[in-house]
Amino acid sequence: MARYTGAVCRQCRREGQKLFLKGERCYSDKCGLVRRSYAPGQHGQGRKKNSEYGLQLREKQKARRFYGVLEGQFRKYFEMAERKQGVTGENLLRILESRIDNVVYRCGFASSRKEGRQLVRHGHFTVNGKKVNIPSYLLKAGDVIAIAGASKNSDKIKAVVEANSAKPVPKWLDVDRQNLQATVAELPNREDIDLEVEEHLIVELYSK
């Protein structure tokens, strides 16, 4: 399956909640979900009654779209979560949160996860002093993420960091905006993750 290239606001409308896929636009009145708070398509405003499977599928799609992950990747993360100790659903969300493109967004170094992926791919970030250009790179507690030396002088990156300077940062991340770096203090607990998803339904879907 190729990466989705259509209008991302349709994804928010399909899931019935903001997935924050377009940065600042998601916080404004221009948000597609604010303007049209019903599902896209010819039958978007019709009454729908989801089956048990339909509910499980929607929760999986919601989480997958929130983090911008392909179906194959998502399934691999689920299998990884199953092998870990603890609650599988919480393990899954913790793994997704630890992706470097998500952490870059959470730190305010990007306006959206999509922009975070692009910046990581272009080599603008280092982890523990080494350049990382793989958006799916999973961070661990104690890792230090920093904007690479030459990139600190980029007008575009400076503007993005400044624009996001007032946004709250999750407590599991320590951000040093002056030095343009952040430390993963610990991996997040479920209450630290602001995704409105019932992860147990995802577990039930994949357990069939």
JSON list of C-alpha atoms in Angstrom, two decimals:
[
{"chain": "A", "resi": 1, "resn": "MET", "atom": "CA", "xyz": [0.00, 0.00, 0.00]},
{"chain": "A", "resi": 2, "resn": "ALA", "atom": "CA", "xyz": [1.40, 3.40, -1.02]},
{"chain": "A", "resi": 3, "resn": "ARG", "atom": "CA", "xyz": [1.36, 6.39, 1.31]},
{"chain": "A", "resi": 4, "resn": "TYR", "atom": "CA", "xyz": [-1.90, 8.36, 1.23]},
{"chain": "A", "resi": 5, "resn": "THR", "atom": "CA", "xyz": [-1.57, 11.45, -0.97]},
{"chain": "A", "resi": 6, "resn": "GLY", "atom": "CA", "xyz": [-5.14, 12.75, -0.94]},
{"chain": "A", "resi": 7, "resn": "ALA", "atom": "CA", "xyz": [-6.68, 15.58, 1.09]},
{"chain": "A", "resi": 8, "resn": "VAL", "atom": "CA", "xyz": [-5.73, 14.83, 4.70]},
{"chain": "A", "resi": 9, "resn": "CYS", "atom": "CA", "xyz": [-8.73, 16.70, 6.10]},
{"chain": "A", "resi": 10, "resn": "ARG", "atom": "CA", "xyz": [-10.86, 13.89, 4.69]},
{"chain": "A", "resi": 11, "resn": "GLN", "atom": "CA", "xyz": [-9.13, 11.52, 7.11]},
{"chain": "A", "resi": 12, "resn": "CYS", "atom": "CA", "xyz": [-10.11, 13.65, 10.12]},
{"chain": "A", "resi": 13, "resn": "ARG", "atom": "CA", "xyz": [-13.67, 13.88, 8.85]},
{"chain": "A", "resi": 14, "resn": "ARG", "atom": "CA", "xyz": [-13.82, 10.13, 8.32]},
{"chain": "A", "resi": 15, "resn": "GLU", "atom": "CA", "xyz": [-12.69, 9.45, 11.90]},
{"chain": "A", "resi": 16, "resn": "GLY", "atom": "CA", "xyz": [-14.90, 12.19, 13.34]},
{"chain": "A", "resi": 17, "resn": "GLN", "atom": "CA", "xyz": [-12.12, 13.93, 15.27]},
{"chain": "A", "resi": 18, "resn": "LYS", "atom": "CA", "xyz": [-9.07, 16.09, 14.71]},
{"chain": "A", "resi": 19, "resn": "LEU", "atom": "CA", "xyz": [-5.93, 14.11, 13.95]},
{"chain": "A", "resi": 20, "resn": "PHE", "atom": "CA", "xyz": [-3.79, 17.29, 13.67]},
{"chain": "A", "resi": 21, "resn": "LEU", "atom": "CA", "xyz": [-2.39, 16.42, 10.26]},
{"chain": "A", "resi": 22, "resn": "LYS", "atom": "CA", "xyz": [-2.02, 19.98, 8.90]},
{"chain": "A", "resi": 23, "resn": "GLY", "atom": "CA", "xyz": [-0.30, 21.92, 11.67]},
{"chain": "A", "resi": 24, "resn": "GLU", "atom": "CA", "xyz": [-1.64, 25.41, 12.34]},
{"chain": "A", "resi": 25, "resn": "ARG", "atom": "CA", "xyz": [-4.65, 24.94, 10.06]},
{"chain": "A", "resi": 26, "resn": "CYS", "atom": "CA", "xyz": [-6.02, 22.33, 12.49]},
{"chain": "A", "resi": 27, "resn": "TYR", "atom": "CA", "xyz": [-6.26, 24.98, 15.22]},
{"chain": "A", "resi": 28, "resn": "SER", "atom": "CA", "xyz": [-8.07, 27.50, 13.04]},
{"chain": "A", "resi": 29, "resn": "ASP", "atom": "CA", "xyz": [-11.59, 27.91, 11.64]},
{"chain": "A", "resi": 30, "resn": "LYS", "atom": "CA", "xyz": [-10.25, 26.62, 8.32]},
{"chain": "A", "resi": 31, "resn": "CYS", "atom": "CA", "xyz": [-10.05, 23.10, 9.76]},
{"chain": "A", "resi": 32, "resn": "GLY", "atom": "CA", "xyz": [-11.98, 20.73, 7.48]},
{"chain": "A", "resi": 33, "resn": "LEU", "atom": "CA", "xyz": [-13.68, 19.06, 10.44]},
{"chain": "A", "resi": 34, "resn": "VAL", "atom": "CA", "xyz": [-14.89, 22.40, 11.78]},
{"chain": "A", "resi": 35, "resn": "ARG", "atom": "CA", "xyz": [-16.30, 23.43, 8.41]},
{"chain": "A", "resi": 36, "resn": "ARG", "atom": "CA", "xyz": [-17.87, 20.04, 7.61]},
{"chain": "A", "resi": 37, "resn": "SER", "atom": "CA", "xyz": [-18.24, 17.86, 10.67]},
{"chain": "A", "resi": 38, "resn": "TYR", "atom": "CA", "xyz": [-19.52, 14.82, 8.82]},
{"chain": "A", "resi": 39, "resn": "ALA", "atom": "CA", "xyz": [-17.83, 11.97, 6.97]},
{"chain": "A", "resi": 40, "resn": "PRO", "atom": "CA", "xyz": [-16.71, 12.63, 3.38]},
{"chain": "A", "resi": 41, "resn": "GLY", "atom": "CA", "xyz": [-18.41, 11.13, 0.34]},
{"chain": "A", "resi": 42, "resn": "GLN", "atom": "CA", "xyz": [-21.91, 10.89, -1.07]},
{"chain": "A", "resi": 43, "resn": "HIS", "atom": "CA", "xyz": [-23.31, 9.14, 2.00]},
{"chain": "A", "resi": 44, "resn": "GLY", "atom": "CA", "xyz": [-21.27, 11.00, 4.60]},
{"chain": "A", "resi": 45, "resn": "GLN", "atom": "CA", "xyz": [-24.30, 12.58, 6.25]},
{"chain": "A", "resi": 46, "resn": "GLY", "atom": "CA", "xyz": [-26.34, 9.40, 6.35]},
{"chain": "A", "resi": 47, "resn": "ARG", "atom": "CA", "xyz": [-27.02, 7.43, 9.51]},
{"chain": "A", "resi": 48, "resn": "LYS", "atom": "CA", "xyz": [-24.55, 4.64, 10.13]},
{"chain": "A", "resi": 49, "resn": "LYS", "atom": "CA", "xyz": [-24.58, 1.73, 12.52]},
{"chain": "A", "resi": 50, "resn": "ASN", "atom": "CA", "xyz": [-21.19, 0.10, 12.90]},
{"chain": "A", "resi": 51, "resn": "SER", "atom": "CA", "xyz": [-20.74, -3.59, 13.58]},
{"chain": "A", "resi": 52, "resn": "GLU", "atom": "CA", "xyz": [-18.32, -4.81, 16.22]},
{"chain": "A", "resi": 53, "resn": "TYR", "atom": "CA", "xyz": [-15.72, -5.32, 13.50]},
{"chain": "A", "resi": 54, "resn": "GLY", "atom": "CA", "xyz": [-16.46, -1.85, 12.10]},
{"chain": "A", "resi": 55, "resn": "LEU", "atom": "CA", "xyz": [-15.79, -0.24, 15.49]},
{"chain": "A", "resi": 56, "resn": "GLN", "atom": "CA", "xyz": [-12.51, -2.13, 15.85]},
{"chain": "A", "resi": 57, "resn": "LEU", "atom": "CA", "xyz": [-11.44, -1.17, 12.34]},
{"chain": "A", "resi": 58, "resn": "ARG", "atom": "CA", "xyz": [-12.19, 2.51, 12.91]},
{"chain": "A", "resi": 59, "resn": "GLU", "atom": "CA", "xyz": [-10.04, 2.59, 16.06]},
{"chain": "A", "resi": 60, "resn": "LYS", "atom": "CA", "xyz": [-7.16, 0.98, 14.19]},
{"chain": "A", "resi": 61, "resn": "GLN", "atom": "CA", "xyz": [-7.48, 3.37, 11.25]},
{"chain": "A", "resi": 62, "resn": "LYS", "atom": "CA", "xyz": [-7.70, 6.34, 13.61]},
{"chain": "A", "resi": 63, "resn": "ALA", "atom": "CA", "xyz": [-4.44, 5.43, 15.36]},
{"chain": "A", "resi": 64, "resn": "ARG", "atom": "CA", "xyz": [-2.70, 4.60, 12.09]},
{"chain": "A", "resi": 65, "resn": "ARG", "atom": "CA", "xyz": [-3.68, 7.89, 10.48]},
{"chain": "A", "resi": 66, "resn": "PHE", "atom": "CA", "xyz": [-2.86, 9.90, 13.60]},
{"chain": "A", "resi": 67, "resn": "TYR", "atom": "CA", "xyz": [0.77, 8.78, 13.43]},
{"chain": "A", "resi": 68, "resn": "GLY", "atom": "CA", "xyz": [0.97, 8.58, 9.63]},
{"chain": "A", "resi": 69, "resn": "VAL", "atom": "CA", "xyz": [1.91, 4.89, 9.62]},
{"chain": "A", "resi": 70, "resn": "LEU", "atom": "CA", "xyz": [1.32, 2.43, 6.78]},
{"chain": "A", "resi": 71, "resn": "GLU", "atom": "CA", "xyz": [-0.67, -0.75, 7.36]},
{"chain": "A", "resi": 72, "resn": "GLY", "atom": "CA", "xyz": [2.37, -3.04, 7.23]},
{"chain": "A", "resi": 73, "resn": "GLN", "atom": "CA", "xyz": [4.32, -0.87, 9.65]},
{"chain": "A", "resi": 74, "resn": "PHE", "atom": "CA", "xyz": [1.38, -0.72, 12.03]},
{"chain": "A", "resi": 75, "resn": "ARG", "atom": "CA", "xyz": [1.06, -4.50, 12.07]},
{"chain": "A", "resi": 76, "resn": "LYS", "atom": "CA", "xyz": [4.78, -4.84, 12.86]},
{"chain": "A", "resi": 77, "resn": "TYR", "atom": "CA", "xyz": [4.43, -2.40, 15.77]},
{"chain": "A", "resi": 78, "resn": "PHE", "atom": "CA", "xyz": [1.51, -4.45, 17.09]},
{"chain": "A", "resi": 79, "resn": "GLU", "atom": "CA", "xyz": [3.58, -7.64, 16.96]},
{"chain": "A", "resi": 80, "resn": "MET", "atom": "CA", "xyz": [6.39, -5.82, 18.74]},
{"chain": "A", "resi": 81, "resn": "ALA", "atom": "CA", "xyz": [3.93, -4.62, 21.42]},
{"chain": "A", "resi": 82, "resn": "GLU", "atom": "CA", "xyz": [2.66, -8.18, 21.92]},
{"chain": "A", "resi": 83, "resn": "ARG", "atom": "CA", "xyz": [6.17, -9.41, 22.70]},
{"chain": "A", "resi": 84, "resn": "LYS", "atom": "CA", "xyz": [6.74, -6.77, 25.37]},
{"chain": "A", "resi": 85, "resn": "GLN", "atom": "CA", "xyz": [5.66, -7.13, 28.98]},
{"chain": "A", "resi": 86, "resn": "GLY", "atom": "CA", "xyz": [2.59, -5.15, 30.03]},
{"chain": "A", "resi": 87, "resn": "VAL", "atom": "CA", "xyz": [-0.67, -4.23, 28.33]},
{"chain": "A", "resi": 88, "resn": "THR", "atom": "CA", "xyz": [-0.42, -4.75, 24.56]},
{"chain": "A", "resi": 89, "resn": "GLY", "atom": "CA", "xyz": [-2.56, -1.74, 23.60]},
{"chain": "A", "resi": 90, "resn": "GLU", "atom": "CA", "xyz": [-0.56, 0.63, 25.80]},
{"chain": "A", "resi": 91, "resn": "ASN", "atom": "CA", "xyz": [2.70, -0.85, 24.53]},
{"chain": "A", "resi": 92, "resn": "LEU", "atom": "CA", "xyz": [1.53, -0.16, 20.96]},
{"chain": "A", "resi": 93, "resn": "LEU", "atom": "CA", "xyz": [0.81, 3.50, 21.63]},
{"chain": "A", "resi": 94, "resn": "ARG", "atom": "CA", "xyz": [4.10, 3.87, 23.49]},
{"chain": "A", "resi": 95, "resn": "ILE", "atom": "CA", "xyz": [6.00, 2.50, 20.49]},
{"chain": "A", "resi": 96, "resn": "LEU", "atom": "CA", "xyz": [4.18, 4.86, 18.11]},
{"chain": "A", "resi": 97, "resn": "GLU", "atom": "CA", "xyz": [4.91, 7.83, 20.38]},
{"chain": "A", "resi": 98, "resn": "SER", "atom": "CA", "xyz": [8.63, 6.97, 20.45]},
{"chain": "A", "resi": 99, "resn": "ARG", "atom": "CA", "xyz": [9.05, 7.36, 16.67]},
{"chain": "A", "resi": 100, "resn": "ILE", "atom": "CA", "xyz": [11.43, 10.25, 16.00]},
{"chain": "A", "resi": 101, "resn": "ASP", "atom": "CA", "xyz": [9.03, 12.02, 13.62]},
{"chain": "A", "resi": 102, "resn": "ASN", "atom": "CA", "xyz": [6.41, 12.09, 16.39]},
{"chain": "A", "resi": 103, "resn": "VAL", "atom": "CA", "xyz": [8.91, 13.24, 19.02]},
{"chain": "A", "resi": 104, "resn": "VAL", "atom": "CA", "xyz": [10.12, 16.07, 16.76]},
{"chain": "A", "resi": 105, "resn": "TYR", "atom": "CA", "xyz": [6.48, 17.19, 16.47]},
{"chain": "A", "resi": 106, "resn": "ARG", "atom": "CA", "xyz": [5.82, 16.82, 20.21]},
{"chain": "A", "resi": 107, "resn": "CYS", "atom": "CA", "xyz": [8.88, 18.94, 20.98]},
{"chain": "A", "resi": 108, "resn": "GLY", "atom": "CA", "xyz": [7.62, 21.78, 18.79]},
{"chain": "A", "resi": 109, "resn": "PHE", "atom": "CA", "xyz": [10.40, 21.40, 16.21]},
{"chain": "A", "resi": 110, "resn": "ALA", "atom": "CA", "xyz": [7.77, 20.73, 13.52]},
{"chain": "A", "resi": 111, "resn": "SER", "atom": "CA", "xyz": [4.19, 21.92, 13.00]},
{"chain": "A", "resi": 112, "resn": "SER", "atom": "CA", "xyz": [2.86, 18.45, 12.16]},
{"chain": "A", "resi": 113, "resn": "ARG", "atom": "CA", "xyz": [4.05, 14.87, 12.09]},
{"chain": "A", "resi": 114, "resn": "LYS", "atom": "CA", "xyz": [4.18, 15.05, 8.29]},
{"chain": "A", "resi": 115, "resn": "GLU", "atom": "CA", "xyz": [6.53, 18.03, 8.50]},
{"chain": "A", "resi": 116, "resn": "GLY", "atom": "CA", "xyz": [8.51, 16.19, 11.18]},
{"chain": "A", "resi": 117, "resn": "ARG", "atom": "CA", "xyz": [8.96, 13.23, 8.81]},
{"chain": "A", "resi": 118, "resn": "GLN", "atom": "CA", "xyz": [10.16, 15.53, 6.06]},
{"chain": "A", "resi": 119, "resn": "LEU", "atom": "CA", "xyz": [12.68, 17.31, 8.29]},
{"chain": "A", "resi": 120, "resn": "VAL", "atom": "CA", "xyz": [14.04, 14.00, 9.62]},
{"chain": "A", "resi": 121, "resn": "ARG", "atom": "CA", "xyz": [14.38, 12.58, 6.09]},
{"chain": "A", "resi": 122, "resn": "HIS", "atom": "CA", "xyz": [16.37, 15.62, 5.03]},
{"chain": "A", "resi": 123, "resn": "GLY", "atom": "CA", "xyz": [18.88, 15.03, 7.82]},
{"chain": "A", "resi": 124, "resn": "HIS", "atom": "CA", "xyz": [18.05, 18.00, 10.07]},
{"chain": "A", "resi": 125, "resn": "PHE", "atom": "CA", "xyz": [18.20, 16.01, 13.34]},
{"chain": "A", "resi": 126, "resn": "THR", "atom": "CA", "xyz": [20.71, 14.03, 15.36]},
{"chain": "A", "resi": 127, "resn": "VAL", "atom": "CA", "xyz": [20.20, 11.45, 18.11]},
{"chain": "A", "resi": 128, "resn": "ASN", "atom": "CA", "xyz": [22.96, 11.29, 20.71]},
{"chain": "A", "resi": 129, "resn": "GLY", "atom": "CA", "xyz": [25.20, 13.25, 18.33]},
{"chain": "A", "resi": 130, "resn": "LYS", "atom": "CA", "xyz": [24.65, 11.01, 15.27]},
{"chain": "A", "resi": 131, "resn": "LYS", "atom": "CA", "xyz": [22.58, 12.10, 12.29]},
{"chain": "A", "resi": 132, "resn": "VAL", "atom": "CA", "xyz": [19.33, 10.16, 11.84]},
{"chain": "A", "resi": 133, "resn": "ASN", "atom": "CA", "xyz": [17.28, 10.37, 8.63]},
{"chain": "A", "resi": 134, "resn": "ILE", "atom": "CA", "xyz": [14.81, 7.52, 9.23]},
{"chain": "A", "resi": 135, "resn": "PRO", "atom": "CA", "xyz": [11.41, 8.85, 10.46]},
{"chain": "A", "resi": 136, "resn": "SER", "atom": "CA", "xyz": [10.49, 5.48, 11.99]},
{"chain": "A", "resi": 137, "resn": "TYR", "atom": "CA", "xyz": [13.59, 5.42, 14.20]},
{"chain": "A", "resi": 138, "resn": "LEU", "atom": "CA", "xyz": [12.45, 4.46, 17.72]},
{"chain": "A", "resi": 139, "resn": "LEU", "atom": "CA", "xyz": [13.85, 6.50, 20.59]},
{"chain": "A", "resi": 140, "resn": "LYS", "atom": "CA", "xyz": [14.64, 5.24, 24.09]},
{"chain": "A", "resi": 141, "resn": "ALA", "atom": "CA", "xyz": [14.64, 6.87, 27.49]},
{"chain": "A", "resi": 142, "resn": "GLY", "atom": "CA", "xyz": [17.76, 9.01, 27.82]},
{"chain": "A", "resi": 143, "resn": "ASP", "atom": "CA", "xyz": [18.15, 9.72, 24.09]},
{"chain": "A", "resi": 144, "resn": "VAL", "atom": "CA", "xyz": [18.99, 13.32, 23.17]},
{"chain": "A", "resi": 145, "resn": "ILE", "atom": "CA", "xyz": [17.44, 14.71, 19.98]},
{"chain": "A", "resi": 146, "resn": "ALA", "atom": "CA", "xyz": [18.97, 17.87, 18.56]},
{"chain": "A", "resi": 147, "resn": "ILE", "atom": "CA", "xyz": [18.71, 19.97, 15.45]},
{"chain": "A", "resi": 148, "resn": "ALA", "atom": "CA", "xyz": [21.88, 19.32, 13.45]},
{"chain": "A", "resi": 149, "resn": "GLY", "atom": "CA", "xyz": [24.55, 22.02, 13.54]},
{"chain": "A", "resi": 150, "resn": "ALA", "atom": "CA", "xyz": [24.12, 23.53, 10.07]},
{"chain": "A", "resi": 151, "resn": "SER", "atom": "CA", "xyz": [20.33, 23.30, 10.29]},
{"chain": "A", "resi": 152, "resn": "LYS", "atom": "CA", "xyz": [20.22, 25.55, 13.36]},
{"chain": "A", "resi": 153, "resn": "ASN", "atom": "CA", "xyz": [20.85, 28.50, 11.03]},
{"chain": "A", "resi": 154, "resn": "SER", "atom": "CA", "xyz": [17.98, 27.63, 8.69]},
{"chain": "A", "resi": 155, "resn": "ASP", "atom": "CA", "xyz": [15.41, 30.44, 8.58]},
{"chain": "A", "resi": 156, "resn": "LYS", "atom": "CA", "xyz": [12.64, 27.93, 7.96]},
{"chain": "A", "resi": 157, "resn": "ILE", "atom": "CA", "xyz": [13.47, 25.81, 11.00]},
{"chain": "A", "resi": 158, "resn": "LYS", "atom": "CA", "xyz": [13.89, 28.90, 13.17]},
{"chain": "A", "resi": 159, "resn": "ALA", "atom": "CA", "xyz": [10.44, 30.09, 12.08]},
{"chain": "A", "resi": 160, "resn": "VAL", "atom": "CA", "xyz": [8.86, 26.70, 12.83]},
{"chain": "A", "resi": 161, "resn": "VAL", "atom": "CA", "xyz": [10.42, 26.50, 16.30]},
{"chain": "A", "resi": 162, "resn": "GLU", "atom": "CA", "xyz": [9.36, 30.07, 17.07]},
{"chain": "A", "resi": 163, "resn": "ALA", "atom": "CA", "xyz": [5.80, 29.45, 15.88]},
{"chain": "A", "resi": 164, "resn": "ASN", "atom": "CA", "xyz": [5.48, 26.40, 18.14]},
{"chain": "A", "resi": 165, "resn": "SER", "atom": "CA", "xyz": [7.28, 27.83, 21.17]},
{"chain": "A", "resi": 166, "resn": "ALA", "atom": "CA", "xyz": [4.06, 28.34, 23.15]},
{"chain": "A", "resi": 167, "resn": "LYS", "atom": "CA", "xyz": [2.66, 24.86, 22.57]},
{"chain": "A", "resi": 168, "resn": "PRO", "atom": "CA", "xyz": [2.69, 22.54, 25.59]},
{"chain": "A", "resi": 169, "resn": "VAL", "atom": "CA", "xyz": [5.30, 19.78, 25.67]},
{"chain": "A", "resi": 170, "resn": "PRO", "atom": "CA", "xyz": [4.51, 16.33, 27.14]},
{"chain": "A", "resi": 171, "resn": "LYS", "atom": "CA", "xyz": [6.05, 15.76, 30.56]},
{"chain": "A", "resi": 172, "resn": "TRP", "atom": "CA", "xyz": [8.05, 12.78, 29.30]},
{"chain": "A", "resi": 173, "resn": "LEU", "atom": "CA", "xyz": [10.13, 15.13, 27.14]},
{"chain": "A", "resi": 174, "resn": "ASP", "atom": "CA", "xyz": [12.60, 17.75, 28.38]},
{"chain": "A", "resi": 175, "resn": "VAL", "atom": "CA", "xyz": [12.96, 20.46, 25.73]},
{"chain": "A", "resi": 176, "resn": "ASP", "atom": "CA", "xyz": [15.79, 23.00, 25.67]},
{"chain": "A", "resi": 177, "resn": "ARG", "atom": "CA", "xyz": [14.60, 25.55, 23.11]},
{"chain": "A", "resi": 178, "resn": "GLN", "atom": "CA", "xyz": [17.66, 27.75, 23.55]},
{"chain": "A", "resi": 179, "resn": "ASN", "atom": "CA", "xyz": [19.99, 24.97, 22.41]},
{"chain": "A", "resi": 180, "resn": "LEU", "atom": "CA", "xyz": [17.40, 23.42, 20.07]},
{"chain": "A", "resi": 181, "resn": "GLN", "atom": "CA", "xyz": [17.51, 19.98, 21.63]},
{"chain": "A", "resi": 182, "resn": "ALA", "atom": "CA", "xyz": [15.35, 17.67, 23.72]},
{"chain": "A", "resi": 183, "resn": "THR", "atom": "CA", "xyz": [15.82, 14.64, 25.95]},
{"chain": "A", "resi": 184, "resn": "VAL", "atom": "CA", "xyz": [13.48, 11.68, 26.28]},
{"chain": "A", "resi": 185, "resn": "ALA", "atom": "CA", "xyz": [13.17, 11.65, 30.08]},
{"chain": "A", "resi": 186, "resn": "GLU", "atom": "CA", "xyz": [11.09, 8.46, 29.96]},
{"chain": "A", "resi": 187, "resn": "LEU", "atom": "CA", "xyz": [8.74, 6.68, 27.59]},
{"chain": "A", "resi": 188, "resn": "PRO", "atom": "CA", "xyz": [5.15, 7.89, 28.01]},
{"chain": "A", "resi": 189, "resn": "ASN", "atom": "CA", "xyz": [2.44, 6.24, 30.08]},
{"chain": "A", "resi": 190, "resn": "ARG", "atom": "CA", "xyz": [-1.07, 5.94, 28.65]},
{"chain": "A", "resi": 191, "resn": "GLU", "atom": "CA", "xyz": [-2.27, 9.06, 30.47]},
{"chain": "A", "resi": 192, "resn": "ASP", "atom": "CA", "xyz": [0.50, 11.06, 28.77]},
{"chain": "A", "resi": 193, "resn": "ILE", "atom": "CA", "xyz": [-0.80, 10.24, 25.28]},
{"chain": "A", "resi": 194, "resn": "ASP", "atom": "CA", "xyz": [-3.59, 12.54, 24.09]},
{"chain": "A", "resi": 195, "resn": "LEU", "atom": "CA", "xyz": [-4.96, 10.24, 21.40]},
{"chain": "A", "resi": 196, "resn": "GLU", "atom": "CA", "xyz": [-8.68, 9.55, 21.88]},
{"chain": "A", "resi": 197, "resn": "VAL", "atom": "CA", "xyz": [-8.64, 5.92, 20.86]},
{"chain": "A", "resi": 198, "resn": "GLU", "atom": "CA", "xyz": [-9.79, 2.74, 22.55]},
{"chain": "A", "resi": 199, "resn": "GLU", "atom": "CA", "xyz": [-6.65, 0.70, 22.01]},
{"chain": "A", "resi": 200, "resn": "HIS", "atom": "CA", "xyz": [-8.23, -2.48, 23.39]},
{"chain": "A", "resi": 201, "resn": "LEU", "atom": "CA", "xyz": [-10.40, -2.59, 20.26]},
{"chain": "A", "resi": 202, "resn": "ILE", "atom": "CA", "xyz": [-7.24, -2.63, 18.12]},
{"chain": "A", "resi": 203, "resn": "VAL", "atom": "CA", "xyz": [-5.96, -5.58, 20.15]},
{"chain": "A", "resi": 204, "resn": "GLU", "atom": "CA", "xyz": [-9.28, -7.37, 19.66]},
{"chain": "A", "resi": 205, "resn": "LEU", "atom": "CA", "xyz": [-9.13, -6.72, 15.89]},
{"chain": "A", "resi": 206, "resn": "TYR", "atom": "CA", "xyz": [-5.66, -8.20, 15.48]},
{"chain": "A", "resi": 207, "resn": "SER", "atom": "CA", "xyz": [-6.36, -11.08, 17.87]},
{"chain": "A", "resi": 208, "resn": "LYS", "atom": "CA", "xyz": [-9.05, -12.60, 15.66]}
]
